[in-house]
Amino acid sequence: MSDLLKIADKTYHSRLLVGTGKYKDFAETRAAIDASGAEIITVAIRRTNIGQTAGEPSLLDFLPPEEFTYLPNTAGCYSADDAVRTLRLARELLDGHKLVKLEVLGDPHTLYPNMIETLAAAKTLVKDGFDVMVYCSDDPIIAKQLEEIGCVAVMPLASLIGSGMGILNPWNLQIIIDNAKVPVLVDAGVGTASDAAIAMELGCQGILMNTAIAAAGNPILMAGAMKKAVEAGREAYLAGRMPKKLYSASPSSPTTGLIS
Amino acid sequence: MQLIINGKPRSFDAASFTVAVLVQQLELVGKRLAIERNGEIVPRSQFEVTSLADGDKLEIVGAVGGG
């Protein structure tokens, strides 16, 4: 079955996007990403360690940009200006790469997004030619505004970043999905495979996660579980679930031919 | 001259040199990085022709693991 994820005119087979943080080492990062089947991977932009890195391996040695679609993020940015500045550096770093993940945080304790700064940054970045996938709160009005600004994907949280609390407000996600003309991906909050399946069953186009895999007891095994959950949830969504009924008057087995 | 590199002051004997020379001095040749000088990105194609001056503030960044 050909069911591709399309973001900004490029298509992907995998609907699971993964982060590259919090792993034990680069070898584990690579093994988990291979097990996840992800084609799009997020990276952060940080100051280079000067004087300590000569000859040391880097993330890019283990995850060559030719093999994956890099999604540089603005993690740790608390203002629109910092986010825009970070992504301009990312574009230079990755040879003119346009696809980016915008997130502007509002509070270091909860990592809840600051949507006023996010909207301002999104406007500037779209005008500057970036393809913006935007992390946002699960407010349907804000999600629509981000789409209207020109973001190529809207990525509401399912619950707080790194919390693993799962899909806390499926109803808001449903409204966002129903109203959207661009792909909606759940970003943040997934804790285990069933969370990923639930999000996909709602009609999300994909899921972005990091901690749920990296902080699992066995990250590589969990990466494989997430791959299957995203695929299972997607197929269930496409298949269309049976209607819910409190009880059924139509059993699955024939009502005739019973012995007496 | 003195440069502020990634928030830390560093002194150099020469009065001026290019960004390309700085990249050599910091043993960063061949690393994938992006450089901002006084808030403006210096494209890689301009490393050879961009001269640094005393007091310049530089940010040198790379890609690291993140979510």
Coordinates of C-alpha atoms in Angstrom, one line a residue:
Chain A
M1 CA 0.0 0.0 0.0
S2 CA 1.4 3.4 -0.9
D3 CA 0.6 5.7 1.9
L4 CA 3.2 8.4 2.1
L5 CA 3.7 11.3 4.5
K6 CA 4.1 14.5 2.5
I7 CA 5.8 17.5 4.0
A8 CA 6.7 20.6 2.0
D9 CA 6.6 18.7 -1.4
K10 CA 8.8 15.9 -0.2
T11 CA 7.5 12.4 0.6
Y12 CA 8.5 9.9 3.3
H13 CA 7.6 6.3 4.0
S14 CA 8.0 6.6 7.8
R15 CA 5.5 8.5 9.8
L16 CA 7.7 8.3 12.9
L17 CA 10.1 11.3 13.4
V18 CA 12.7 10.9 16.1
G19 CA 15.0 13.1 18.2
T20 CA 18.7 12.3 18.7
G21 CA 19.1 13.4 22.3
K22 CA 19.5 11.7 25.7
Y23 CA 21.1 8.5 24.4
K24 CA 24.0 6.7 26.2
D25 CA 26.3 7.2 23.2
F26 CA 26.3 7.8 19.4
A27 CA 26.3 4.1 18.7
E28 CA 23.1 3.6 20.7
T29 CA 21.6 6.7 19.0
R30 CA 22.2 5.2 15.6
A31 CA 20.9 1.7 16.5
A32 CA 17.7 3.1 18.0
I33 CA 17.1 5.3 14.9
D34 CA 17.7 2.3 12.6
A35 CA 15.2 0.3 14.6
S36 CA 12.6 3.1 14.5
G37 CA 12.8 3.3 10.7
A38 CA 12.7 7.1 11.0
E39 CA 13.8 9.1 7.9
I40 CA 13.5 12.6 9.6
I41 CA 15.6 13.2 12.7
T42 CA 15.9 16.2 14.8
V43 CA 19.1 17.8 16.0
A44 CA 19.9 20.8 18.2
I45 CA 22.3 23.6 17.4
R46 CA 24.8 24.3 20.1
R47 CA 28.2 26.1 20.7
T48 CA 31.1 23.9 19.5
N49 CA 33.4 22.8 22.3
I50 CA 36.7 24.5 21.4
G51 CA 40.0 22.8 22.0
Q52 CA 38.4 19.6 23.3
T53 CA 37.0 18.1 20.2
A54 CA 39.9 17.6 17.8
G55 CA 39.5 14.0 16.4
E56 CA 36.5 13.3 18.6
P57 CA 33.5 11.7 16.7
S58 CA 30.5 13.8 16.2
L59 CA 26.8 13.1 15.8
L60 CA 27.1 13.6 12.1
D61 CA 29.7 10.9 11.8
F62 CA 27.1 8.4 13.0
L63 CA 24.1 9.9 11.2
P64 CA 25.3 11.3 7.9
P65 CA 23.1 14.1 6.5
E66 CA 23.1 12.2 3.2
E67 CA 21.2 9.3 4.8
F68 CA 18.6 11.2 6.8
T69 CA 16.5 14.4 6.5
Y70 CA 17.8 16.6 9.3
L71 CA 15.3 18.7 11.2
P72 CA 17.3 21.3 13.2
N73 CA 15.3 22.5 16.2
T74 CA 15.3 25.6 18.4
A75 CA 15.2 23.7 21.7
G76 CA 16.1 26.0 24.6
C77 CA 15.0 29.2 22.8
Y78 CA 12.7 31.5 24.8
S79 CA 12.3 34.3 22.3
A80 CA 11.4 34.6 18.7
D81 CA 14.7 36.4 18.0
D82 CA 16.8 33.6 19.5
A83 CA 14.8 31.0 17.5
V84 CA 15.2 32.8 14.2
R85 CA 18.9 33.3 14.8
T86 CA 19.4 29.6 15.7
L87 CA 17.7 28.4 12.5
R88 CA 19.6 30.8 10.3
L89 CA 22.8 29.3 11.8
A90 CA 21.3 25.8 11.2
R91 CA 20.6 26.7 7.5
E92 CA 24.3 27.8 7.1
L93 CA 25.5 24.7 9.0
L94 CA 23.4 22.3 6.7
D95 CA 24.2 24.0 3.4
G96 CA 21.0 25.9 2.8
H97 CA 18.7 23.3 4.3
K98 CA 15.1 24.8 4.6
L99 CA 13.1 22.2 6.7
V100 CA 13.2 23.2 10.4
K101 CA 11.4 22.6 13.7
L102 CA 10.4 25.8 15.4
E103 CA 9.8 25.7 19.2
V104 CA 9.8 28.7 21.5
L105 CA 9.5 27.8 25.1
G106 CA 7.8 29.8 27.8
D107 CA 8.8 28.2 31.0
P108 CA 11.9 26.2 32.0
H109 CA 10.0 24.1 34.5
T110 CA 7.3 22.7 32.2
L111 CA 8.8 23.5 28.8
Y112 CA 5.4 24.7 27.8
P113 CA 5.6 26.6 24.5
N114 CA 5.2 30.4 24.3
M115 CA 2.7 30.7 21.5
I116 CA 3.0 34.5 21.1
E117 CA 6.7 34.3 20.5
T118 CA 6.2 31.2 18.3
L119 CA 3.8 33.0 16.0
A120 CA 6.2 35.9 15.7
A121 CA 9.1 33.6 14.8
A122 CA 7.0 31.6 12.4
K123 CA 6.1 34.7 10.4
T124 CA 9.7 35.8 10.1
L125 CA 10.9 32.3 9.2
V126 CA 8.2 31.7 6.5
K127 CA 9.0 35.1 5.0
D128 CA 12.7 34.1 5.0
G129 CA 12.0 31.0 3.0
F130 CA 12.1 28.3 5.6
D131 CA 9.8 25.3 5.6
V132 CA 8.6 25.5 9.2
M133 CA 7.3 22.5 11.2
V134 CA 6.0 24.1 14.4
Y135 CA 5.7 22.8 17.9
C136 CA 2.6 24.3 19.6
S137 CA 0.1 24.0 22.3
D138 CA -3.1 22.0 21.5
D139 CA -5.1 25.2 21.0
P140 CA -7.1 24.7 17.7
I141 CA -7.2 28.5 17.0
I142 CA -3.4 28.9 17.4
A143 CA -2.9 25.8 15.3
K144 CA -5.0 27.3 12.5
Q145 CA -3.2 30.6 12.7
L146 CA 0.2 28.8 12.3
E147 CA -1.2 27.1 9.2
E148 CA -2.4 30.4 7.8
I149 CA 1.0 32.0 8.4
G150 CA 2.4 29.3 6.1
C151 CA 3.9 26.6 8.4
V152 CA 4.2 23.3 6.5
A153 CA 3.2 21.2 9.5
V154 CA 1.6 21.8 12.8
M155 CA 2.8 19.8 15.8
P156 CA 0.7 20.1 18.9
L157 CA 1.9 18.5 22.2
A158 CA 0.1 15.5 23.5
S159 CA 1.4 16.3 26.9
L160 CA 4.5 18.1 28.2
I161 CA 7.9 17.6 26.6
G162 CA 9.7 14.6 28.2
S163 CA 6.7 13.8 30.5
G164 CA 5.6 10.5 28.9
M165 CA 2.1 11.3 30.1
G166 CA 0.5 10.3 26.8
I167 CA -2.4 11.7 24.9
L168 CA -4.1 14.0 27.5
N169 CA -6.6 15.8 25.3
P170 CA -7.6 13.7 22.3
W171 CA -10.6 16.0 21.7
N172 CA -8.5 19.1 21.1
L173 CA -6.1 17.1 18.8
Q174 CA -9.2 15.8 16.9
I175 CA -10.4 19.4 16.3
I176 CA -6.9 20.5 15.2
I177 CA -6.7 17.5 12.8
D178 CA -10.3 18.1 11.4
N179 CA -9.6 21.7 10.7
A180 CA -6.1 21.4 9.2
K181 CA -5.0 21.5 5.6
V182 CA -1.4 20.8 6.5
P183 CA -0.1 17.7 8.2
V184 CA -0.7 17.5 11.9
L185 CA 2.0 15.6 13.9
V186 CA 1.9 14.9 17.6
D187 CA 5.2 16.3 19.1
A188 CA 6.0 15.6 22.7
G189 CA 4.3 13.6 25.5
V190 CA 4.2 10.1 24.0
G191 CA 5.3 7.6 26.7
T192 CA 4.8 4.2 25.2
A193 CA 3.6 2.4 22.1
S194 CA -0.1 2.6 22.8
D195 CA 0.1 6.4 23.1
A196 CA 1.6 6.5 19.6
A197 CA -1.1 4.2 18.2
I198 CA -3.9 6.3 19.8
A199 CA -2.5 9.5 18.2
M200 CA -2.3 7.9 14.8
E201 CA -5.8 6.5 15.2
L202 CA -7.0 10.0 15.7
G203 CA -5.8 10.8 12.2
C204 CA -2.4 12.4 13.0
Q205 CA -0.1 12.3 10.0
G206 CA 2.9 11.4 12.1
I207 CA 4.5 11.5 15.5
L208 CA 7.8 13.1 16.7
M209 CA 9.3 11.7 19.8
N210 CA 12.7 11.4 21.6
T211 CA 12.5 10.7 25.3
A212 CA 9.9 7.8 24.9
I213 CA 12.6 5.9 23.1
A214 CA 15.8 7.2 24.6
A215 CA 14.6 6.9 28.2
A216 CA 13.1 3.4 27.8
G217 CA 14.8 0.5 29.6
N218 CA 15.8 -0.8 26.2
P219 CA 15.8 2.1 23.7
I220 CA 16.4 -0.1 20.7
L221 CA 13.5 -2.5 21.5
M222 CA 11.2 0.5 22.2
A223 CA 12.2 2.1 18.9
G224 CA 10.9 -1.0 17.1
A225 CA 7.8 -1.0 19.2
M226 CA 7.1 2.7 18.3
K227 CA 7.6 1.9 14.6
K228 CA 5.0 -0.8 14.7
A229 CA 2.6 1.3 16.8
V230 CA 2.7 4.2 14.4
E231 CA 2.1 1.8 11.5
A232 CA -0.7 0.0 13.3
G233 CA -2.4 3.2 14.4
R234 CA -2.2 4.6 10.8
E235 CA -3.6 1.4 9.3
A236 CA -6.4 1.4 11.9
Y237 CA -7.2 5.0 11.0
L238 CA -7.3 4.3 7.3
A239 CA -9.4 1.1 7.8
G240 CA -12.0 3.1 9.8
R241 CA -12.9 1.7 13.2
M242 CA -16.2 0.0 13.9
P243 CA -18.8 2.2 15.7
K244 CA -18.7 2.1 19.5
K245 CA -21.8 0.5 21.1
L246 CA -22.5 -0.1 24.8
Y247 CA -23.6 -3.6 23.9
S248 CA -24.3 -5.5 20.7
A249 CA -27.4 -7.4 19.6
S250 CA -25.5 -9.0 16.7
P251 CA -23.1 -11.7 17.8
S252 CA -20.2 -12.6 15.5
S253 CA -21.2 -16.3 15.3
P254 CA -24.4 -17.5 13.4
T255 CA -27.6 -17.5 15.4
T256 CA -28.9 -20.5 13.6
G257 CA -27.8 -24.1 13.5
L258 CA -27.4 -24.4 17.2
I259 CA -27.6 -28.0 18.6
S260 CA -30.6 -28.7 20.7
Chain B
M1 CA 43.8 41.1 19.5
Q2 CA 41.2 39.7 21.8
L3 CA 38.1 37.9 20.5
I4 CA 35.1 36.7 22.4
I5 CA 34.5 33.2 21.2
N6 CA 31.4 31.3 22.4
G7 CA 31.2 33.7 25.3
K8 CA 34.8 33.4 26.4
P9 CA 37.6 35.9 25.7
R10 CA 40.7 34.6 23.9
S11 CA 43.9 36.5 23.1
F12 CA 45.8 36.1 19.8
D13 CA 49.3 37.5 18.9
A14 CA 48.3 38.8 15.5
A15 CA 46.6 42.1 15.2
S16 CA 44.1 40.7 12.6
F17 CA 43.4 37.6 10.6
T18 CA 40.6 36.0 8.6
V19 CA 37.9 33.7 9.8
A20 CA 39.6 30.9 7.8
V21 CA 42.8 31.4 9.9
L22 CA 40.8 31.4 13.1
V23 CA 39.2 28.0 12.1
Q24 CA 42.7 26.6 11.6
Q25 CA 44.0 28.1 14.9
L26 CA 41.1 26.5 16.8
E27 CA 41.7 23.1 15.1
L28 CA 38.2 23.1 13.6
V29 CA 39.2 22.5 10.0
G30 CA 36.9 19.9 8.3
K31 CA 34.3 20.2 11.1
R32 CA 30.8 21.0 10.1
L33 CA 30.1 24.3 11.7
A34 CA 28.4 27.7 11.3
I35 CA 29.9 31.0 12.5
E36 CA 28.2 34.2 13.5
R37 CA 30.3 37.4 13.9
N38 CA 28.8 40.2 15.9
G39 CA 25.3 38.8 15.3
E40 CA 25.7 38.3 11.5
I41 CA 26.3 34.9 9.9
V42 CA 29.6 34.6 8.0
P43 CA 28.9 32.2 5.1
R44 CA 31.5 29.5 4.6
S45 CA 32.3 30.9 1.2
Q46 CA 33.4 34.2 3.0
F47 CA 35.8 32.7 5.6
E48 CA 38.9 33.5 3.5
V49 CA 38.0 37.1 2.9
T50 CA 36.4 38.1 6.3
S51 CA 38.9 39.8 8.6
L52 CA 38.4 39.8 12.3
A53 CA 39.1 42.8 14.5
D54 CA 39.8 43.3 18.2
G55 CA 36.7 42.9 20.3
D56 CA 34.7 40.9 17.7
K57 CA 32.1 38.5 19.2
L58 CA 31.9 35.1 17.5
E59 CA 29.5 32.2 17.9
I60 CA 30.7 28.9 16.5
V61 CA 28.0 26.2 16.5
G62 CA 27.5 22.7 15.4
A63 CA 24.7 20.0 15.4
V64 CA 24.3 17.9 18.5
G65 CA 21.8 15.4 19.7
G66 CA 18.4 16.9 20.5
G67 CA 14.6 16.3 20.4

